[in-house]
Amino acid sequence: MRRLAGLLVVPLLLLSAVACGDDKASDSASSKGDPAITAGAKFGEKPTLAKGEGDPPKELKTDVISEGDGAALKNGDAIQVNYLGQAWDSTKPFDNSFDRKQPFDLTLGAGMVIQGWDKGLVGQKVGSRVQLVIPPDLGYGAQGQGDIKPNATLVFVVDIVKATQIPKSAEGTKVAQDNVDLPKVGTNTDGKAPSVKIPKSDPPKKLVSNYVLESKGEVVKETDSVVVNYVGQLWKDGKTFDSTYQTGKTQTFPLAQVTLKGLKSGLVGKKVGSRVLLVIPPDQAFGDQEQQAIPKNSTLVFAVDLLAKM
């Protein structure tokens, strides 16, 4: 889903994060010259930032405004944050999650956001509010992005709301795969991609959502964000059009924003920790629209590990 993520999920922002509450917030960043928080200083409050003073730093800076008492973040953690971002020389935010009242989900170190986020948040504790000052080479560089000018130094206030360690594989009870007209999915739990064997018969015309490994985890709701590994193949020729295993990076999807109908419908109601076979007919996939390596009117086959929910 790595390459298809932009097709499967409604884009939210340029990157993003989540919020919480703390009484120990300071009223400004700790480093002289960095943009001060002039309002909304406490964890969970939408901050207001002043302009930076003088020339911005050339290196990444992470200032802890208020420290939480949760676990320190590690690469590979699925995290939720609230955030506000603006350019060093501006008083107008270019993006924030506070107004949306929806935390931002990401897997730390997976390249889902700009490098300044991946590097600056590692080691920070859940429940903390931190300020990141990100030089252009760890932000959007010479090309800029939307309202962000080329070679802009970026400033973010980030509230770290939650973090979850991600298992390497789905696990659970093996469920019989005795329908000869459906794909057979491997049951390995070593963290490697499961095999997917598609039959020569015609594809089903209705959505298929079957357990391959059934865990005892919580049931996924439409309002959840889920962390997944998956393999996606075409029914017609068995070609893999996308796989998180090839990139070595999980994907996090807020299900409410997933635009591929069959993907959302097939995962809602399934248990966290399970492996699921999805067969998605064209009318619940991309229909008569060609998408990247997916021809029009394609039936899609997914083997999805539901590793965690946020």
Coordinates of C-alpha atoms in Angstrom, one line a residue:
M1 CA 0.0 0.0 0.0
R2 CA 3.0 2.2 0.2
R3 CA 2.8 3.4 -3.4
L4 CA -1.0 3.3 -3.5
A5 CA -1.5 5.1 -0.2
G6 CA -2.4 8.3 -1.9
L7 CA -5.1 6.5 -3.9
L8 CA -6.6 4.6 -1.0
V9 CA -6.8 7.4 1.6
V10 CA -8.0 11.0 1.4
P11 CA -4.9 13.2 1.8
L12 CA -5.0 15.1 5.1
L13 CA -2.1 17.5 5.2
L14 CA 1.5 17.9 4.4
L15 CA 2.5 15.7 7.3
S16 CA 0.7 15.7 10.7
A17 CA 0.3 15.0 14.5
V18 CA -2.0 14.7 17.8
A19 CA -2.7 16.4 21.2
C20 CA -3.2 15.8 25.0
G21 CA -3.1 17.7 28.3
D22 CA -0.4 18.8 30.8
D23 CA -0.1 21.6 33.3
K24 CA 3.7 22.0 33.0
A25 CA 3.9 23.7 29.7
S26 CA 6.2 26.7 29.4
D27 CA 5.1 29.9 27.6
S28 CA 7.8 29.8 25.0
A29 CA 10.4 27.5 23.4
S30 CA 13.6 27.0 25.4
S31 CA 16.1 28.2 22.8
K32 CA 16.7 31.9 22.3
G33 CA 15.6 33.1 18.9
D34 CA 13.2 30.2 18.2
P35 CA 9.5 31.2 17.7
A36 CA 7.9 31.7 21.1
I37 CA 4.5 30.2 21.9
T38 CA 2.4 33.3 22.7
A39 CA -0.9 31.5 23.4
G40 CA -2.1 28.0 23.9
A41 CA 1.0 26.9 25.7
K42 CA -0.4 23.8 27.4
F43 CA -0.4 20.3 26.0
G44 CA -3.6 19.8 24.1
E45 CA -4.2 23.4 23.4
K46 CA -3.8 24.9 19.9
P47 CA -0.6 27.0 20.1
T48 CA 0.0 30.4 18.6
L49 CA 3.6 31.0 17.4
A50 CA 5.5 34.2 16.9
K51 CA 8.1 34.7 14.2
G52 CA 11.6 33.4 14.7
E53 CA 14.3 36.0 15.5
G54 CA 17.4 36.4 13.4
D55 CA 18.7 33.7 11.1
P56 CA 17.2 30.2 11.6
P57 CA 19.5 27.3 12.8
K58 CA 21.1 25.2 10.1
E59 CA 20.7 22.0 12.1
L60 CA 17.6 20.2 13.3
K61 CA 16.5 21.3 16.8
T62 CA 14.1 19.6 19.2
D63 CA 13.1 21.5 22.3
V64 CA 11.0 19.9 25.0
I65 CA 8.4 22.4 26.0
S66 CA 6.7 20.0 28.5
E67 CA 7.8 16.4 29.2
G68 CA 5.4 13.6 29.4
D69 CA 5.8 10.5 31.6
G70 CA 5.1 7.9 28.9
A71 CA 7.5 5.6 27.0
A72 CA 10.2 7.0 24.8
L73 CA 9.4 6.8 21.1
K74 CA 11.3 4.3 18.9
N75 CA 11.5 3.8 15.2
G76 CA 8.8 1.4 14.2
D77 CA 6.3 2.7 16.8
A78 CA 2.8 3.7 15.5
I79 CA 2.2 7.1 17.0
Q80 CA -0.6 9.7 17.2
V81 CA 0.2 13.3 17.5
N82 CA -1.4 16.8 17.2
Y83 CA 0.6 19.5 15.7
L84 CA 0.8 23.0 14.3
G85 CA 3.4 24.0 11.6
Q86 CA 4.5 27.4 10.2
A87 CA 7.6 28.8 8.5
W88 CA 10.3 30.4 10.6
D89 CA 9.7 33.9 9.1
S90 CA 5.9 33.8 9.2
T91 CA 3.1 34.1 11.8
K92 CA 0.6 32.2 9.7
P93 CA 0.4 28.4 10.2
F94 CA 0.4 26.4 7.0
D95 CA -1.2 23.3 8.7
N96 CA -2.4 22.0 12.0
S97 CA -4.4 19.1 13.3
F98 CA -6.0 20.9 16.2
D99 CA -8.7 22.5 14.0
R100 CA -9.6 19.1 12.5
K101 CA -9.9 17.6 16.0
Q102 CA -8.4 14.5 14.6
P103 CA -4.9 13.3 15.7
F104 CA -2.5 12.4 13.0
D105 CA -1.3 8.8 12.7
L106 CA 2.1 7.7 11.5
T107 CA 4.7 5.0 11.9
L108 CA 7.9 6.6 13.2
G109 CA 10.9 6.1 11.0
A110 CA 8.9 4.7 8.1
G111 CA 9.4 7.7 5.8
M112 CA 5.7 8.7 6.0
V113 CA 6.6 12.3 6.9
I114 CA 9.5 14.7 6.3
Q115 CA 12.9 13.6 7.7
G116 CA 12.8 16.3 10.4
W117 CA 9.9 14.6 12.0
D118 CA 11.3 11.1 11.8
K119 CA 14.6 12.3 13.3
G120 CA 13.3 14.9 15.8
L121 CA 10.7 12.8 17.5
V122 CA 12.7 9.6 18.2
G123 CA 13.5 9.4 21.9
Q124 CA 10.7 11.9 23.0
K125 CA 8.2 10.6 25.6
V126 CA 4.5 10.1 25.1
G127 CA 2.6 13.0 26.7
S128 CA 5.3 15.5 25.8
R129 CA 4.9 18.7 23.9
V130 CA 8.0 19.4 21.7
Q131 CA 9.0 22.1 19.3
L132 CA 10.9 21.1 16.1
V133 CA 12.9 23.6 14.1
I134 CA 13.6 21.8 10.8
P135 CA 16.1 23.1 8.2
P136 CA 15.2 22.9 4.5
D137 CA 17.3 19.8 3.8
L138 CA 15.1 17.8 6.3
G139 CA 11.9 19.5 5.2
Y140 CA 10.7 20.3 1.7
G141 CA 14.0 21.5 0.4
A142 CA 14.3 23.7 -2.7
Q143 CA 11.0 22.6 -4.2
G144 CA 8.7 23.7 -1.4
Q145 CA 5.2 22.3 -0.9
G146 CA 1.9 24.1 -1.3
D147 CA 2.0 27.2 0.8
I148 CA 5.6 26.4 2.0
K149 CA 8.2 28.4 0.1
P150 CA 11.3 26.8 -1.3
N151 CA 14.2 26.5 1.2
A152 CA 11.9 27.3 4.1
T153 CA 12.9 26.5 7.7
L154 CA 9.9 24.9 9.4
V155 CA 8.7 25.1 13.0
F156 CA 6.3 22.6 14.5
V157 CA 4.8 22.3 17.9
V158 CA 4.0 18.6 18.4
D159 CA 1.9 17.0 21.1
I160 CA 2.7 13.2 21.4
V161 CA -0.6 11.6 22.3
K162 CA 0.0 7.9 22.0
A163 CA 2.4 5.2 20.9
T164 CA 2.0 1.6 20.1
Q165 CA 4.7 -1.1 19.5
I166 CA 4.0 -3.0 16.3
P167 CA 4.3 -6.8 16.1
K168 CA 6.2 -8.2 13.2
S169 CA 3.3 -10.5 12.0
A170 CA -0.3 -11.4 12.5
E171 CA -0.9 -14.4 14.8
G172 CA -3.8 -16.5 15.7
T173 CA -5.8 -19.7 15.0
K174 CA -5.5 -21.0 11.4
V175 CA -8.8 -20.9 9.7
A176 CA -9.6 -23.5 7.1
Q177 CA -9.3 -22.3 3.5
D178 CA -11.3 -25.0 1.8
N179 CA -13.1 -23.0 -0.9
V180 CA -11.2 -24.0 -4.1
D181 CA -12.5 -21.0 -5.9
L182 CA -10.8 -18.5 -3.6
P183 CA -7.1 -17.6 -3.2
K184 CA -5.0 -19.5 -0.6
V185 CA -2.9 -17.4 1.7
G186 CA 0.2 -18.5 3.6
T187 CA 0.0 -18.7 7.4
N188 CA 3.7 -17.9 8.2
T189 CA 4.3 -15.7 11.2
D190 CA 7.9 -14.8 10.6
G191 CA 7.3 -11.3 9.5
K192 CA 7.9 -12.2 5.8
A193 CA 5.3 -11.7 3.1
P194 CA 2.7 -14.6 3.0
S195 CA 2.2 -16.5 -0.2
V196 CA -0.9 -15.8 -2.2
K197 CA -2.1 -18.5 -4.7
I198 CA -4.9 -17.3 -6.9
P199 CA -7.1 -20.0 -8.7
K200 CA -7.7 -20.1 -12.4
S201 CA -11.5 -19.8 -11.9
D202 CA -13.5 -16.6 -12.5
P203 CA -13.3 -14.1 -9.6
P204 CA -16.2 -13.7 -7.2
K205 CA -18.6 -10.8 -8.0
K206 CA -19.1 -9.9 -4.3
L207 CA -16.6 -8.8 -1.7
V208 CA -14.8 -11.6 0.1
S209 CA -13.4 -10.9 3.6
N210 CA -12.1 -14.1 5.3
Y211 CA -9.8 -14.8 8.2
V212 CA -6.6 -16.7 7.4
L213 CA -5.3 -16.3 11.0
E214 CA -7.9 -15.3 13.6
S215 CA -6.6 -13.6 16.7
K216 CA -8.3 -12.7 19.9
G217 CA -7.8 -9.0 19.6
E218 CA -10.3 -6.1 19.6
V219 CA -12.7 -5.7 16.8
V220 CA -11.8 -2.9 14.3
K221 CA -14.3 -0.1 14.0
E222 CA -14.8 2.3 11.1
T223 CA -13.5 5.2 13.3
D224 CA -10.2 3.4 14.1
S225 CA -6.8 3.9 12.4
V226 CA -5.1 0.6 11.7
V227 CA -1.5 -0.4 11.2
V228 CA -1.1 -3.0 8.5
N229 CA 1.3 -5.0 6.4
Y230 CA -0.1 -6.3 3.1
V231 CA 0.4 -7.8 -0.3
G232 CA -1.9 -6.7 -3.2
Q233 CA -2.2 -8.8 -6.3
L234 CA -4.3 -8.8 -9.5
W235 CA -6.7 -11.7 -9.8
K236 CA -6.2 -11.9 -13.6
D237 CA -2.5 -12.7 -13.6
G238 CA -1.4 -12.9 -10.0
K239 CA 1.0 -9.9 -10.4
T240 CA 1.8 -8.1 -7.2
F241 CA 0.9 -4.4 -7.8
D242 CA 2.0 -3.3 -4.3
S243 CA 3.4 -4.7 -1.1
T244 CA 4.5 -3.2 2.2
Y245 CA 6.9 -6.1 2.6
Q246 CA 8.9 -4.9 -0.3
T247 CA 9.5 -1.5 1.3
G248 CA 9.9 -2.9 4.8
K249 CA 7.5 -0.3 6.2
T250 CA 4.0 -0.8 7.6
Q251 CA 1.2 1.6 6.6
T252 CA -1.2 3.4 9.0
F253 CA -4.7 4.1 7.6
P254 CA -7.5 6.1 9.3
L255 CA -10.4 3.8 8.0
A256 CA -12.8 6.7 7.9
Q257 CA -10.6 8.3 5.2
V258 CA -10.0 5.1 3.1
T259 CA -11.6 5.7 -0.3
L260 CA -11.3 2.1 -1.6
K261 CA -14.7 0.8 -0.6
G262 CA -13.8 -2.9 -0.5
L263 CA -10.7 -2.4 1.6
K264 CA -12.6 -0.4 4.3
S265 CA -15.6 -2.8 4.3
G266 CA -13.4 -5.8 4.4
L267 CA -11.4 -4.7 7.5
V268 CA -14.1 -3.2 9.6
G269 CA -15.4 -5.9 12.0
K270 CA -12.2 -8.0 11.9
K271 CA -10.0 -8.5 14.9
V272 CA -6.7 -6.8 15.5
G273 CA -3.8 -9.2 15.2
S274 CA -5.4 -11.2 12.5
R275 CA -4.5 -12.0 8.9
V276 CA -7.4 -11.4 6.4
L277 CA -7.9 -12.4 2.8
L278 CA -9.8 -9.7 0.8
V279 CA -11.1 -10.2 -2.7
I280 CA -12.4 -6.9 -4.0
P281 CA -14.5 -6.8 -7.2
P282 CA -14.1 -3.8 -9.5
D283 CA -17.2 -2.0 -8.3
Q284 CA -15.6 -1.8 -4.8
A285 CA -12.1 -1.2 -6.1
F286 CA -11.2 1.3 -8.9
G287 CA -13.9 0.3 -11.3
D288 CA -13.3 1.4 -14.9
Q289 CA -10.4 3.7 -14.0
E290 CA -6.8 2.5 -14.6
Q291 CA -4.6 3.2 -11.6
Q292 CA -0.8 2.9 -11.8
A293 CA -0.2 -0.9 -12.3
I294 CA -3.8 -1.8 -12.0
P295 CA -5.8 -2.1 -15.3
K296 CA -9.4 -0.9 -15.4
N297 CA -12.1 -3.4 -14.2
S298 CA -9.6 -5.3 -12.1
T299 CA -10.5 -7.6 -9.2
L300 CA -8.0 -7.1 -6.5
V301 CA -6.6 -9.6 -4.0
F302 CA -5.1 -8.5 -0.6
A303 CA -3.5 -10.5 2.2
V304 CA -3.7 -8.0 5.1
D305 CA -2.1 -8.3 8.5
L306 CA -4.0 -6.2 11.0
L307 CA -1.1 -5.5 13.3
A308 CA -2.5 -2.8 15.5
K309 CA -5.2 -0.1 15.9
M310 CA -4.8 3.4 17.2

